[in-house]
Every structure is written in structure tokens, then in C-alpha cells.
């Protein structure tokens, strides 16, 4: 008997749970096709984390890196550069791109697909976009459940990337263990910094597009803005939020960026 059917007790719901039960052991073995199918099922049926945990047990703990920032700053380029860096370290990498608006745009994420396309044939990289239903809390639930399945699939690193910034992206970042805010000069700098709720959630700030003028100035502005609030406390230890500069299109600064992300990760352990 498959449990956890409370929210989906019609016949297609039952079928889905039977399918999930079949996919879980495959996911545990790192089967990406099974993972993709299971992600679709939990998304379509709006299956919650607690339903999954009650049925299949807890997932192991894998730190999730969240990447957010205004449209066009280079989040996907950064994700791509990080994937390349992590693959060179022989890590298996899982990426979920969350697009709350893609219900409207058809979930194409075309730009992201193009930027990440070089990784699509790599069997140790899994990239998936998650378009969520409009229901309140649906996005959050979908994230939790997607993260659960990703954690079971044996990735060394999991990246959660959002499209744009807004309240729903701030909510998405609550599911991340380390939050990386990407910014770029000349894109309404003051506005990027002032975005309510967005700067506060950052653990690391990355000024991309250093090839353009103004990156240093933007970094200094961010540092000033950070200095206005007290440093974060992680497991009783102080975390001075770093501001890095780089050029992700040419992967310049990616090793430094990953090293800071790893430092933050270690602090949490
Ligand atoms: N000059 C310059 N351009 C860059 C750099 N990194 C990315 N870009 C360009 O910036 C544009 C946006 O990059 P994306 O990675 O798609 O940005 P994004 O934040 O994912 O954008 P959305 O998903 O639309 O919010 C693309 O044309 C990139 O080629 C960089 O280091 N320098
Ligand atoms: Mg993008």
C-alpha cells in the first residue's frame, strides 16, 4: 500500500504514487530520467515534502546554493561557469531553475537553455526548469519537493537559480543554504541594491560583468549597504558577507567565487 495519497486520491493520483515508488530506488542510483519524471509528478500533483518524507523517508543533506539577482545580470552565465568549474573538480551537479513567470511565458527559459546547452550532454549534470502553478504557496511547496528529489539523486552540489528578483524569488531563496546575489554594473545599480528584501537574504554578493565600467564602484556601494546591517551569524560564527567581482562570460573569478561558497558551506556544517 502506497501512503501519502491524501492530496491525490483519485485514480491518476494513485497511479502517480505507484510510479513514484518505482522511480525512487532508481533516483537513489542516480538515474536522471527517473528523477526528471518524478519531478514532473510532484510538480503536477503538488505533492508536498512531508508527503514524500512520510512515504519514502528523509533525503540526505546536500547544501543548496541559491542564485538570484535582477534580470540579465548573468545568473545563468554564472550557473554555467560554476557547473564547468565543478565538473573539473569531478563533481556531479544538479540545477533547478525556478521561473514563477514561466506559466505565462510557456516555461521556455530559452536564454538559459542556450547558455547551459554545453552541459546538456554531460551525464553528470542535470538541469531542469520548474514552472509552478499560480496557487499560493505552490512555488514553495514545489521547491521543497524538487529539492528533496534532487538530494536523493547523489549530486555533490545542487544549484537553485531563479529568474529575476521579486517576492517569489526571495521565497525561493529560503530553500537555499547559501544565497548568492548576482549584480551587474549599469543595470540600475541603486535599484538593484535597494530592492527590499533581496539584499538582506544574500550570503555572498557577486558583481558580474567586470569588463564593463563601474563594477568596482558598484561593489563599494554594496559593501556600504552591507555595513549598515550587522554581520550574519551562522552556527554561532560570524559571517562577513563578501562582495566579489568577476566576469562570468569568460569564467573570470569563478574559482574565487566557488571557494567563498565552500567557506560558507563549511561554516554551516
Ligand atoms: N559583458 C558581459 N556580459 C555578460 C557577462 N556575463 C553574462 N553576460 C551577458 O549578459 C546577458 C544576460 O546573461 P544571463 O546569464 O542570461 O543573465 P540572467 O541573469 O540569467 O538573465 P535572466 O535569466 O533573463 O534573468 C547575456 O547576454 C550574457 O552573455 C560578463 O561577464 N560580461
Ligand atoms: Mg537566467
XYZ file of N, CA and C and ligand atoms in Angstrom:
840
model
N 0.843 -1.202 0.000
C 0.000 0.000 0.000
C 0.880 1.254 0.000
N 0.622 2.127 -0.933
C 1.389 3.366 -1.012
C 0.699 4.422 -0.158
N 1.444 5.009 0.738
C 0.828 6.020 1.594
C 0.992 7.395 0.972
N 0.530 8.436 1.671
C 0.723 9.801 1.204
C -0.223 10.175 0.082
N -1.344 9.485 -0.001
C -2.245 9.767 -1.102
C -3.332 10.768 -0.744
N -3.215 11.335 0.442
C -4.290 12.190 0.926
C -4.682 13.282 -0.057
N -3.680 13.895 -0.685
C -3.993 15.012 -1.569
C -4.232 14.573 -3.008
N -4.030 13.334 -3.262
C -4.168 12.884 -4.636
C -4.748 11.474 -4.638
N -5.985 11.379 -4.201
C -6.523 10.036 -4.030
C -7.438 9.611 -5.175
N -7.373 10.362 -6.279
C -8.105 9.886 -7.443
C -7.235 8.859 -8.169
N -7.749 8.309 -9.244
C -7.015 7.195 -9.847
C -5.701 7.643 -10.486
N -5.674 8.827 -11.100
C -4.404 9.260 -11.693
C -3.400 9.580 -10.590
N -3.918 10.083 -9.461
C -3.056 10.341 -8.313
C -2.457 9.047 -7.796
N -3.268 8.027 -7.734
C -2.794 6.719 -7.259
C -1.721 6.177 -8.183
N -2.003 6.306 -9.474
C -1.030 5.841 -10.468
C 0.291 6.571 -10.294
N 0.188 7.885 -10.044
C 1.397 8.691 -9.900
C 2.228 8.221 -8.709
N 1.555 7.907 -7.609
C 2.285 7.442 -6.430
C 2.943 6.090 -6.679
N 2.249 5.242 -7.437
C 2.839 3.939 -7.789
C 4.089 4.171 -8.630
N 3.994 5.122 -9.567
C 5.143 5.475 -10.407
C 6.294 6.001 -9.546
N 5.950 6.904 -8.626
C 6.973 7.485 -7.751
C 7.697 6.396 -6.982
N 6.918 5.444 -6.496
C 7.514 4.359 -5.724
C 8.494 3.559 -6.570
N 8.173 3.484 -7.847
C 9.050 2.772 -8.785
C 10.308 3.615 -9.063
N 10.119 4.938 -9.160
C 11.246 5.810 -9.531
C 12.246 6.024 -8.399
N 11.779 6.039 -7.156
C 12.662 6.417 -6.049
C 13.959 5.598 -5.956
N 13.855 4.259 -6.029
C 15.118 3.497 -5.972
C 16.042 3.820 -7.147
N 15.433 4.136 -8.307
C 16.239 4.496 -9.478
C 16.910 5.847 -9.260
N 16.168 6.775 -8.669
C 16.730 8.105 -8.372
C 17.912 7.944 -7.417
N 17.730 7.088 -6.411
C 18.804 6.846 -5.440
C 20.069 6.320 -6.117
N 19.873 5.678 -7.281
C 21.040 5.178 -8.029
C 21.557 6.217 -9.022
N 20.948 7.414 -8.996
C 21.429 8.484 -9.864
C 20.839 8.475 -11.266
N 19.678 7.829 -11.424
C 19.026 7.777 -12.740
C 18.308 9.105 -13.025
N 18.847 9.863 -13.969
C 18.312 11.204 -14.235
C 16.955 11.187 -14.937
N 16.709 10.131 -15.703
C 15.387 10.060 -16.353
C 14.306 9.848 -15.314
N 14.594 8.978 -14.361
C 13.635 8.735 -13.283
C 13.445 10.009 -12.463
N 14.548 10.737 -12.245
C 14.475 11.995 -11.489
C 13.589 13.009 -12.226
N 13.795 13.135 -13.529
C 13.001 14.084 -14.314
C 11.518 13.729 -14.259
N 11.231 12.440 -14.375
C 9.825 12.016 -14.338
C 9.210 12.261 -12.966
N 9.974 11.955 -11.933
C 9.461 12.154 -10.574
C 9.238 13.646 -10.299
N 10.127 14.487 -10.805
C 9.962 15.937 -10.618
C 8.659 16.398 -11.265
N 8.369 15.873 -12.443
C 7.112 16.231 -13.115
C 5.911 15.794 -12.296
N 6.002 14.607 -11.736
C 4.873 14.090 -10.954
C 4.623 14.956 -9.721
N 5.685 15.252 -8.960
C 5.456 16.029 -7.730
C 4.991 17.446 -8.078
N 5.446 17.942 -9.225
C 5.023 19.271 -9.651
C 3.553 19.253 -10.098
N 3.207 18.289 -10.926
C 1.834 18.217 -11.445
C 0.823 17.984 -10.336
N 1.186 17.127 -9.392
C 0.212 16.773 -8.357
C 0.377 17.596 -7.084
N 1.350 18.533 -7.136
C 1.550 19.418 -5.992
C 1.800 18.600 -4.721
N 2.680 17.618 -4.832
C 2.978 16.737 -3.693
C 3.969 17.437 -2.762
N 3.659 17.419 -1.485
C 4.480 18.176 -0.531
C 5.668 17.357 -0.033
N 6.624 18.085 0.568
C 7.805 17.448 1.135
C 7.426 16.442 2.215
N 6.481 16.836 3.054
C 6.156 15.917 4.155
C 5.501 14.639 3.621
N 4.721 14.766 2.576
C 4.151 13.556 1.968
C 5.266 12.647 1.444
N 6.269 13.271 0.819
C 7.387 12.484 0.277
C 8.179 11.834 1.402
N 8.476 12.642 2.432
C 9.271 12.111 3.553
C 8.526 11.008 4.289
N 7.213 11.204 4.468
C 6.433 10.183 5.165
C 6.422 8.873 4.400
N 6.452 8.979 3.096
C 6.370 7.782 2.269
C 7.739 7.158 2.011
N 8.713 8.009 1.722
C 9.998 7.470 1.264
C 11.159 7.729 2.228
N 10.908 8.352 3.351
C 11.979 8.638 4.305
C 12.707 9.927 3.962
N 13.571 10.349 4.859
C 14.283 11.612 4.644
C 15.379 11.475 3.598
N 15.668 12.573 2.940
C 16.786 12.587 1.985
C 18.047 12.952 2.748
N 19.211 12.610 2.178
C 20.451 13.019 2.845
C 20.607 14.521 2.658
N 21.470 15.110 3.476
C 21.619 16.548 3.447
C 22.654 16.962 2.399
N 22.222 17.716 1.435
C 23.146 18.286 0.449
C 22.905 19.794 0.443
N 23.988 20.567 0.618
C 23.816 22.020 0.668
C 23.341 22.532 -0.690
N 22.378 23.430 -0.628
C 21.832 24.004 -1.862
C 22.320 25.439 -2.018
N 22.895 25.724 -3.180
C 23.324 27.083 -3.489
C 22.208 27.769 -4.266
N 21.705 28.870 -3.726
C 20.673 29.641 -4.428
C 21.314 30.810 -5.150
N 20.922 31.032 -6.390
C 21.450 32.160 -7.157
C 20.294 33.040 -7.597
N 20.360 34.312 -7.210
C 19.288 35.213 -7.618
C 19.881 36.573 -8.006
N 19.060 37.443 -8.533
C 19.522 38.749 -8.996
C 18.607 39.242 -10.105
N 18.713 40.519 -10.411
C 17.835 41.129 -11.408
C 17.980 40.460 -12.779
N 16.959 40.607 -13.618
C 17.028 40.006 -14.949
C 18.253 40.488 -15.736
N 18.953 39.570 -16.350
C 20.042 39.923 -17.240
C 21.392 40.193 -16.600
N 21.508 40.028 -15.289
C 22.798 40.307 -14.635
C 23.834 39.212 -14.903
N 23.337 38.039 -15.299
C 24.264 36.944 -15.598
C 24.124 35.748 -14.661
N 22.944 35.529 -14.135
C 22.735 34.388 -13.225
C 22.994 33.066 -13.944
N 22.420 32.937 -15.133
C 22.581 31.667 -15.855
C 24.011 31.488 -16.335
N 24.642 32.589 -16.737
C 26.048 32.508 -17.141
C 26.886 32.068 -15.945
N 26.567 32.597 -14.763
C 27.267 32.217 -13.539
C 27.030 30.739 -13.232
N 25.792 30.311 -13.363
C 25.483 28.896 -13.139
C 26.313 28.034 -14.085
N 26.354 28.442 -15.346
C 27.115 27.685 -16.345
C 28.597 27.618 -15.999
N 29.146 28.754 -15.572
C 30.574 28.803 -15.222
C 30.852 27.930 -13.998
N 29.928 27.962 -13.040
C 30.100 27.133 -11.840
C 30.025 25.653 -12.194
N 29.107 25.308 -13.087
C 28.997 23.904 -13.500
C 30.329 23.441 -14.094
N 30.879 24.248 -14.997
C 32.155 23.882 -15.637
C 33.240 23.709 -14.575
N 33.265 24.644 -13.613
C 34.263 24.582 -12.540
C 34.089 23.308 -11.714
N 32.859 23.002 -11.363
C 32.592 21.839 -10.514
C 32.836 20.532 -11.262
N 32.575 20.539 -12.548
C 32.844 19.337 -13.338
C 34.347 19.062 -13.393
N 35.121 20.139 -13.430
C 36.581 19.976 -13.436
C 37.043 19.379 -12.103
N 36.259 19.600 -11.051
C 36.554 19.005 -9.743
C 35.905 17.620 -9.617
N 35.366 17.151 -10.729
C 34.698 15.855 -10.826
C 33.449 15.728 -9.948
N 32.777 16.848 -9.762
C 31.519 16.802 -9.011
C 30.346 16.505 -9.947
N 29.329 15.885 -9.368
C 28.049 15.758 -10.082
C 27.190 16.944 -9.677
N 26.595 17.595 -10.652
C 25.888 18.848 -10.379
C 24.429 18.779 -10.827
N 23.562 19.201 -9.940
C 22.143 19.291 -10.275
C 21.690 20.738 -10.225
N 20.922 21.155 -11.219
C 20.449 22.548 -11.270
C 18.936 22.570 -11.442
N 18.290 23.381 -10.620
C 16.870 23.653 -10.855
C 16.723 25.144 -11.091
N 16.147 25.502 -12.211
C 15.858 26.906 -12.497
C 14.382 27.140 -12.222
N 14.146 28.032 -11.277
C 12.764 28.301 -10.881
C 12.269 29.534 -11.602
N 11.193 29.382 -12.305
C 10.635 30.501 -13.046
C 9.150 30.665 -12.739
N 8.855 31.530 -11.774
C 7.458 31.678 -11.397
C 6.623 32.255 -12.528
N 7.277 32.952 -13.448
C 6.506 33.607 -14.506
C 6.342 32.701 -15.722
N 7.013 31.570 -15.708
C 7.040 30.783 -16.937
C 5.696 30.139 -17.257
N 4.790 30.182 -16.292
C 3.441 29.727 -16.598
C 2.890 30.644 -17.689
N 3.296 31.918 -17.611
C 2.843 32.893 -18.607
C 3.647 32.782 -19.899
N 4.950 32.584 -19.754
C 5.798 32.594 -20.946
C 5.920 31.213 -21.584
N 5.261 30.240 -21.003
C 5.333 28.899 -21.557
C 6.534 28.126 -21.045
N 7.232 28.715 -20.115
C 8.340 27.984 -19.473
C 9.503 27.716 -20.396
N 9.667 28.548 -21.406
C 10.695 28.266 -22.402
C 12.103 28.412 -21.839
N 12.328 29.443 -21.011
C 13.662 29.687 -20.456
C 14.715 29.588 -21.548
N 14.390 30.154 -22.692
C 15.218 29.957 -23.874
C 16.653 30.414 -23.656
N 16.797 31.619 -23.113
C 18.140 32.151 -22.888
C 18.956 31.225 -22.013
N 18.330 30.719 -20.965
C 19.029 29.837 -20.038
C 19.441 28.553 -20.740
N 18.516 28.049 -21.546
C 18.818 26.805 -22.259
C 20.035 26.997 -23.142
N 20.071 28.125 -23.832
C 21.197 28.368 -24.748
C 22.494 28.454 -23.950
N 22.439 29.177 -22.825
C 23.650 29.369 -22.034
C 24.127 28.088 -21.364
N 23.212 27.190 -21.108
C 23.597 25.978 -20.385
C 23.715 24.769 -21.311
N 23.518 25.020 -22.601
C 23.377 23.913 -23.550
C 24.607 23.000 -23.597
N 25.793 23.582 -23.389
C 27.007 22.780 -23.456
C 27.036 21.674 -22.402
N 26.205 21.849 -21.362
C 26.213 20.860 -20.272
C 25.136 19.790 -20.451
N 24.279 19.979 -21.475
C 23.128 19.079 -21.593
C 23.513 17.642 -21.917
N 24.655 17.465 -22.547
C 25.030 16.110 -22.922
C 25.899 15.442 -21.853
N 26.256 16.220 -20.827
C 27.091 15.689 -19.746
C 26.221 14.865 -18.798
N 26.538 13.601 -18.685
C 25.703 12.703 -17.877
C 25.806 12.990 -16.379
N 26.815 13.753 -15.993
C 26.947 14.071 -14.570
C 26.379 15.450 -14.239
N 25.640 16.006 -15.195
C 24.967 17.292 -14.960
C 23.486 17.102 -15.250
N 22.663 17.615 -14.360
C 21.217 17.535 -14.544
C 20.657 18.943 -14.426
N 19.962 19.380 -15.471
C 19.400 20.736 -15.449
C 17.916 20.645 -15.734
N 17.167 21.308 -14.913
C 15.721 21.178 -15.050
C 15.069 22.507 -14.672
N 14.112 22.952 -15.473
C 13.395 24.155 -15.056
C 12.068 23.767 -14.442
N 11.698 24.538 -13.480
C 10.492 24.252 -12.724
C 9.554 25.444 -12.881
N 8.488 25.223 -13.581
C 7.467 26.259 -13.692
C 6.393 25.868 -12.705
N 5.911 26.815 -11.948
C 4.998 26.395 -10.899
C 3.605 26.955 -11.111
N 2.676 26.288 -10.556
C 1.276 26.714 -10.632
C 1.094 28.006 -9.847
N 0.036 28.703 -10.169
C -0.191 30.004 -9.552
C -0.596 29.957 -8.094
N -1.012 28.793 -7.618
C -1.571 28.702 -6.262
C -0.609 29.238 -5.205
N -1.156 29.919 -4.239
C -0.365 30.473 -3.149
C 0.382 29.347 -2.436
N 1.653 29.551 -2.239
C 2.438 28.523 -1.565
C 2.854 27.400 -2.489
N 2.337 27.406 -3.706
C 2.641 26.332 -4.657
C 4.111 26.299 -5.011
N 4.676 27.494 -5.176
C 6.084 27.602 -5.556
C 6.977 27.035 -4.460
N 6.672 27.438 -3.254
C 7.455 26.999 -2.111
C 7.388 25.482 -1.967
N 6.175 24.963 -2.118
C 5.989 23.522 -1.987
C 6.749 22.781 -3.085
N 6.633 23.310 -4.292
C 7.299 22.674 -5.430
C 8.818 22.662 -5.224
N 9.343 23.760 -4.666
C 10.788 23.854 -4.405
C 11.239 22.815 -3.405
N 10.513 22.719 -2.311
C 10.841 21.753 -1.266
C 10.871 20.338 -1.821
N 9.841 20.014 -2.587
C 9.722 18.652 -3.106
C 10.785 18.387 -4.160
N 11.051 19.393 -4.994
C 12.088 19.227 -6.017
C 13.449 19.046 -5.340
N 13.710 19.854 -4.304
C 14.987 19.755 -3.586
C 15.134 18.366 -2.969
N 14.041 17.840 -2.442
C 14.063 16.502 -1.837
C 14.527 15.459 -2.861
N 13.904 15.505 -4.040
C 14.244 14.516 -5.070
C 15.682 14.707 -5.542
N 16.093 15.971 -5.676
C 17.470 16.258 -6.111
C 18.472 15.707 -5.092
N 18.150 15.886 -3.805
C 19.062 15.431 -2.751
C 19.231 13.921 -2.769
N 18.203 13.239 -3.244
C 18.308 11.773 -3.274
C 19.147 11.279 -4.438
N 19.330 12.144 -5.439
C 19.932 11.681 -6.693
C 21.461 11.647 -6.674
N 22.063 11.979 -5.529
C 23.508 11.798 -5.405
C 24.359 12.914 -6.000
N 23.788 14.114 -6.129
C 24.609 15.230 -6.611
C 25.542 15.696 -5.497
N 26.730 16.140 -5.895
C 27.654 16.717 -4.918
C 27.255 18.157 -4.630
N 26.750 18.829 -5.653
C 26.290 20.209 -5.488
C 24.945 20.380 -6.175
N 24.088 21.167 -5.518
C 22.785 21.475 -6.108
C 22.649 22.991 -6.184
N 22.298 23.462 -7.358
C 22.122 24.906 -7.572
C 20.656 25.185 -7.864
N 20.145 26.205 -7.199
C 18.759 26.626 -7.386
C 18.827 28.046 -7.942
N 18.443 28.205 -9.199
C 18.553 29.527 -9.820
C 17.162 30.103 -10.057
N 17.010 31.389 -9.775
C 15.707 31.996 -10.049
C 15.803 32.897 -11.269
N 14.674 33.170 -11.829
C 14.588 34.105 -12.939
C 14.082 35.423 -12.359
N 14.920 36.441 -12.428
C 14.506 37.744 -11.909
C 14.530 37.815 -10.395
N 14.133 38.953 -9.868
C 14.010 39.094 -8.420
C 12.665 39.700 -8.070
N 12.133 39.267 -7.013
C 10.854 39.757 -6.533
C 10.523 38.961 -5.295
N 9.331 39.127 -4.799
C 8.981 38.434 -3.565
C 9.072 36.914 -3.726
N 8.625 36.404 -4.882
C 8.642 34.940 -5.019
C 10.072 34.403 -5.055
N 11.011 35.237 -5.572
C 12.401 34.796 -5.600
C 12.988 34.802 -4.195
N 12.602 35.791 -3.414
C 13.052 35.824 -2.018
C 12.549 34.557 -1.315
N 11.318 34.189 -1.611
C 10.764 32.966 -1.018
C 11.549 31.734 -1.465
N 11.882 31.697 -2.753
C 12.632 30.554 -3.282
C 13.962 30.419 -2.542
N 14.593 31.566 -2.279
C 15.918 31.539 -1.663
C 15.896 31.024 -0.228
N 14.733 30.993 0.375
C 14.614 30.395 1.712
C 14.944 28.902 1.669
N 14.882 28.320 0.488
C 15.170 26.890 0.359
C 16.656 26.637 0.141
N 17.418 27.716 0.025
C 18.852 27.559 -0.234
C 19.633 27.676 1.066
N 20.781 26.997 1.130
C 21.643 27.077 2.310
C 22.609 28.246 2.189
N 23.024 28.520 0.955
C 23.872 29.674 0.681
C 23.191 30.485 -0.416
N 23.018 31.776 -0.178
C 22.354 32.619 -1.183
C 23.378 33.538 -1.846
N 23.513 33.377 -3.144
C 24.419 34.206 -3.931
C 23.594 35.232 -4.707
N 23.889 36.507 -4.473
C 23.189 37.557 -5.211
C 24.120 38.048 -6.316
N 23.657 37.966 -7.538
C 24.453 38.435 -8.672
C 23.955 39.827 -9.063
N 24.910 40.722 -9.285
C 24.578 42.077 -9.733
C 25.475 42.416 -10.916
N 25.120 43.475 -11.629
C 25.975 43.898 -12.731
C 25.926 45.417 -12.839
N 27.071 46.031 -13.194
C 27.088 47.486 -13.297
C 26.214 47.974 -14.457
N 25.710 49.181 -14.279
C 24.949 49.796 -15.360
C 23.563 49.235 -15.559
N 23.048 48.553 -14.563
C 21.708 47.984 -14.713
C 20.802 48.502 -13.602
N 20.807 49.803 -13.422
C 20.013 50.388 -12.346
C 20.601 49.989 -11.010
N 21.882 50.318 -10.820
C 22.633 49.845 -9.647
C 21.924 50.117 -8.330
N 21.512 51.379 -8.170
C 20.840 51.752 -6.928
C 19.607 50.908 -6.706
N 18.858 50.697 -7.786
C 17.619 49.917 -7.682
C 17.935 48.481 -7.274
N 18.985 47.926 -7.882
C 19.352 46.541 -7.555
C 19.650 46.401 -6.069
N 20.379 47.403 -5.559
C 20.782 47.330 -4.161
C 19.609 47.571 -3.232
N 18.771 48.523 -3.647
C 17.683 48.929 -2.762
C 16.539 47.922 -2.708
N 16.493 46.999 -3.682
C 15.389 46.037 -3.721
C 15.102 45.467 -2.339
N 13.959 45.812 -1.840
C 13.630 45.405 -0.475
C 13.644 43.892 -0.351
N 14.262 43.435 0.682
C 14.222 42.001 0.970
C 15.262 41.197 0.214
N 15.766 41.738 -0.876
C 16.686 40.940 -1.686
C 18.106 41.008 -1.141
N 18.553 42.242 -0.841
C 19.918 42.366 -0.329
C 20.079 41.645 1.001
N 19.058 41.705 1.825
C 19.118 41.119 3.168
C 19.366 39.613 3.130
N 18.843 38.958 2.102
C 18.923 37.490 2.106
C 20.272 36.976 1.608
N 21.102 37.875 1.087
C 22.359 37.434 0.491
C 23.391 36.976 1.510
N 24.117 35.910 1.175
C 25.282 35.488 1.967
C 26.557 35.913 1.248
N 26.470 35.968 -0.077
C 27.609 36.341 -0.915
C 27.072 37.223 -2.045
N 27.835 38.283 -2.366
C 27.436 39.175 -3.458
C 28.473 39.087 -4.554
N 27.988 38.972 -5.779
C 28.912 38.850 -6.897
C 28.594 39.898 -7.955
N 29.536 40.805 -8.160
C 29.365 41.809 -9.206
C 29.936 41.226 -10.492
N 29.039 40.910 -11.402
C 29.439 40.306 -12.676
C 29.705 41.407 -13.707
N 30.146 41.029 -14.860
C 30.401 41.950 -15.983
C 31.457 42.996 -15.625
N 32.551 42.502 -15.022
C 33.642 43.393 -14.631
C 34.305 44.021 -15.855
N 34.031 43.453 -17.026
C 34.581 44.040 -18.254
C 33.903 45.371 -18.573
N 32.758 45.591 -17.974
C 32.082 46.868 -18.143
C 32.540 47.830 -17.060
N 32.487 49.095 -17.332
C 32.884 50.071 -16.322
C 31.924 50.060 -15.146
N 32.433 50.453 -13.996
C 31.541 50.665 -12.852
C 31.427 49.488 -11.902
N 32.113 48.374 -12.198
C 31.987 47.199 -11.330
C 32.558 47.483 -9.930
N 33.721 48.147 -9.904
C 34.346 48.462 -8.610
C 33.441 49.380 -7.786
N 32.890 50.400 -8.456
C 32.007 51.339 -7.751
C 30.789 50.618 -7.190
N 30.221 49.737 -8.003
C 29.038 49.001 -7.555
C 29.395 48.131 -6.349
N 30.564 47.476 -6.405
C 30.998 46.619 -5.298
C 31.134 47.442 -4.014
N 31.696 48.649 -4.152
C 31.856 49.505 -2.960
C 30.508 49.921 -2.394
N 29.567 50.222 -3.319
C 28.213 50.597 -2.878
C 27.557 49.466 -2.105
N 27.744 48.251 -2.615
C 27.154 47.081 -1.944
C 27.789 46.908 -0.566
N 29.118 47.061 -0.510
C 29.812 46.928 0.773
C 29.270 47.930 1.786
N 29.030 49.143 1.298
C 28.481 50.171 2.197
C 27.116 49.759 2.694
N 26.327 49.249 1.783
C 24.964 48.861 2.145
C 24.974 47.685 3.123
N 25.917 46.758 2.944
C 26.044 45.616 3.857
C 26.446 46.092 5.255
N 27.355 47.070 5.274
C 27.890 47.557 6.546
C 26.799 48.161 7.435
N 25.682 48.517 6.818
C 24.585 49.110 7.589
C 23.877 48.081 8.461
N 23.981 46.810 8.064
C 23.334 45.791 8.901
C 24.409 44.919 9.542
N 24.117 44.329 10.690
C 25.128 43.522 11.386
C 25.500 42.276 10.575
N 26.720 41.739 10.793
C 27.110 40.522 10.073
C 26.194 39.361 10.441
N 26.083 38.412 9.531
C 25.210 37.266 9.800
C 25.883 36.317 10.779
N 25.074 35.650 11.545
C 25.593 34.633 12.459
C 25.194 33.265 11.928
N 26.190 32.421 11.710
C 25.897 31.072 11.232
C 26.510 30.090 12.219
N 25.661 29.243 12.767
C 26.080 28.287 13.791
C 26.948 28.975 14.846
N 26.540 30.160 15.257
C 27.257 30.884 16.300
C 28.499 31.603 15.813
N 28.833 31.439 14.528
C 30.026 32.089 13.993
C 29.642 33.270 13.099
N 30.497 34.270 13.072
C 30.196 35.469 12.308
C 30.533 35.267 10.833
N 29.649 35.685 9.985
C 29.890 35.620 8.552
C 29.853 37.034 7.985
N 31.026 37.539 7.618
C 31.113 38.849 6.974
C 30.786 38.632 5.506
N 29.665 39.170 5.076
C 29.224 38.883 3.711
C 30.189 39.465 2.675
N 30.825 38.600 1.904
C 31.817 39.096 0.950
C 31.192 39.619 -0.352
N 31.886 40.576 -0.945
C 31.484 41.098 -2.249
C 32.613 40.778 -3.234
N 32.317 39.993 -4.234
C 33.333 39.607 -5.223
C 33.022 40.250 -6.570
N 34.061 40.342 -7.375
C 33.893 40.905 -8.712
C 34.410 39.895 -9.724
N 33.750 39.773 -10.854
C 34.230 38.845 -11.868
C 33.543 39.033 -13.204
N 33.873 38.135 -14.091
C 33.326 38.219 -15.450
C 32.970 36.808 -15.870
N 31.742 36.439 -15.611
C 31.364 35.038 -15.773
C 31.331 34.578 -17.219
N 31.178 35.524 -18.131
C 31.163 35.130 -19.540
C 32.484 34.468 -19.914
N 33.569 34.907 -19.256
C 34.870 34.287 -19.513
C 35.346 33.486 -18.305
N 34.419 33.200 -17.405
C 34.726 32.420 -16.193
C 35.801 33.066 -15.328
N 35.972 34.367 -15.438
C 36.988 35.037 -14.624
C 36.448 35.254 -13.217
N 37.120 34.669 -12.251
C 36.704 34.803 -10.860
C 35.875 33.634 -10.366
N 35.704 32.627 -11.195
C 34.817 31.531 -10.788
C 35.443 30.678 -9.675
N 36.766 30.500 -9.706
C 37.423 29.686 -8.668
C 37.307 30.390 -7.311
N 37.511 31.721 -7.319
C 37.391 32.508 -6.078
C 35.950 32.444 -5.566
N 35.015 32.547 -6.498
C 33.608 32.514 -6.118
C 33.273 31.176 -5.460
N 33.718 30.087 -6.078
C 33.403 28.772 -5.506
C 34.083 28.594 -4.156
N 35.269 29.132 -4.015
C 35.978 28.962 -2.753
C 35.238 29.681 -1.617
N 34.668 30.848 -1.925
C 33.886 31.565 -0.908
C 32.579 30.821 -0.597
N 31.967 30.269 -1.641
C 30.736 29.488 -1.433
C 31.047 28.284 -0.534
N 32.188 27.639 -0.783
C 32.580 26.473 0.022
C 32.845 26.866 1.472
N 33.453 28.041 1.647
C 33.707 28.531 3.014
C 32.400 28.686 3.774
N 31.420 29.286 3.098
C 30.114 29.493 3.729
C 29.451 28.159 4.048
N 29.598 27.233 3.118
C 29.032 25.897 3.282
C 29.643 25.228 4.512
N 30.969 25.363 4.656
C 31.664 24.699 5.764
C 31.273 25.286 7.107
N 31.016 26.584 7.106
C 30.611 27.249 8.330
C 29.295 26.688 8.864
N 28.460 26.260 7.923
C 27.145 25.753 8.300
C 27.214 24.321 8.846
N 28.300 23.625 8.511
C 28.341 22.196 8.869
C 28.712 21.952 10.309
N 29.826 41.873 -20.778
C 29.458 40.791 -20.111
N 28.292 40.216 -20.386
C 27.942 39.117 -19.686
C 28.774 38.570 -18.691
N 28.133 37.504 -18.154
C 26.967 37.387 -18.815
N 26.831 38.351 -19.737
C 25.728 38.560 -20.698
O 24.608 39.093 -20.028
C 23.414 38.627 -20.647
C 22.496 38.002 -19.608
O 23.120 36.840 -19.087
P 22.269 35.682 -18.370
O 23.243 34.743 -17.790
O 21.240 35.133 -19.281
O 21.567 36.517 -17.243
P 20.422 36.064 -16.260
O 20.616 36.825 -15.013
O 20.358 34.592 -16.159
O 19.140 36.604 -17.017
P 17.595 36.198 -16.769
O 17.530 34.716 -16.645
O 16.915 36.710 -18.001
O 17.159 36.923 -15.549
C 23.833 37.652 -21.733
O 23.826 38.311 -22.962
C 25.229 37.264 -21.311
O 26.013 36.887 -22.398
C 30.038 39.194 -18.438
O 30.834 38.772 -17.579
N 30.307 40.302 -19.176
Mg 18.791 33.207 -16.450
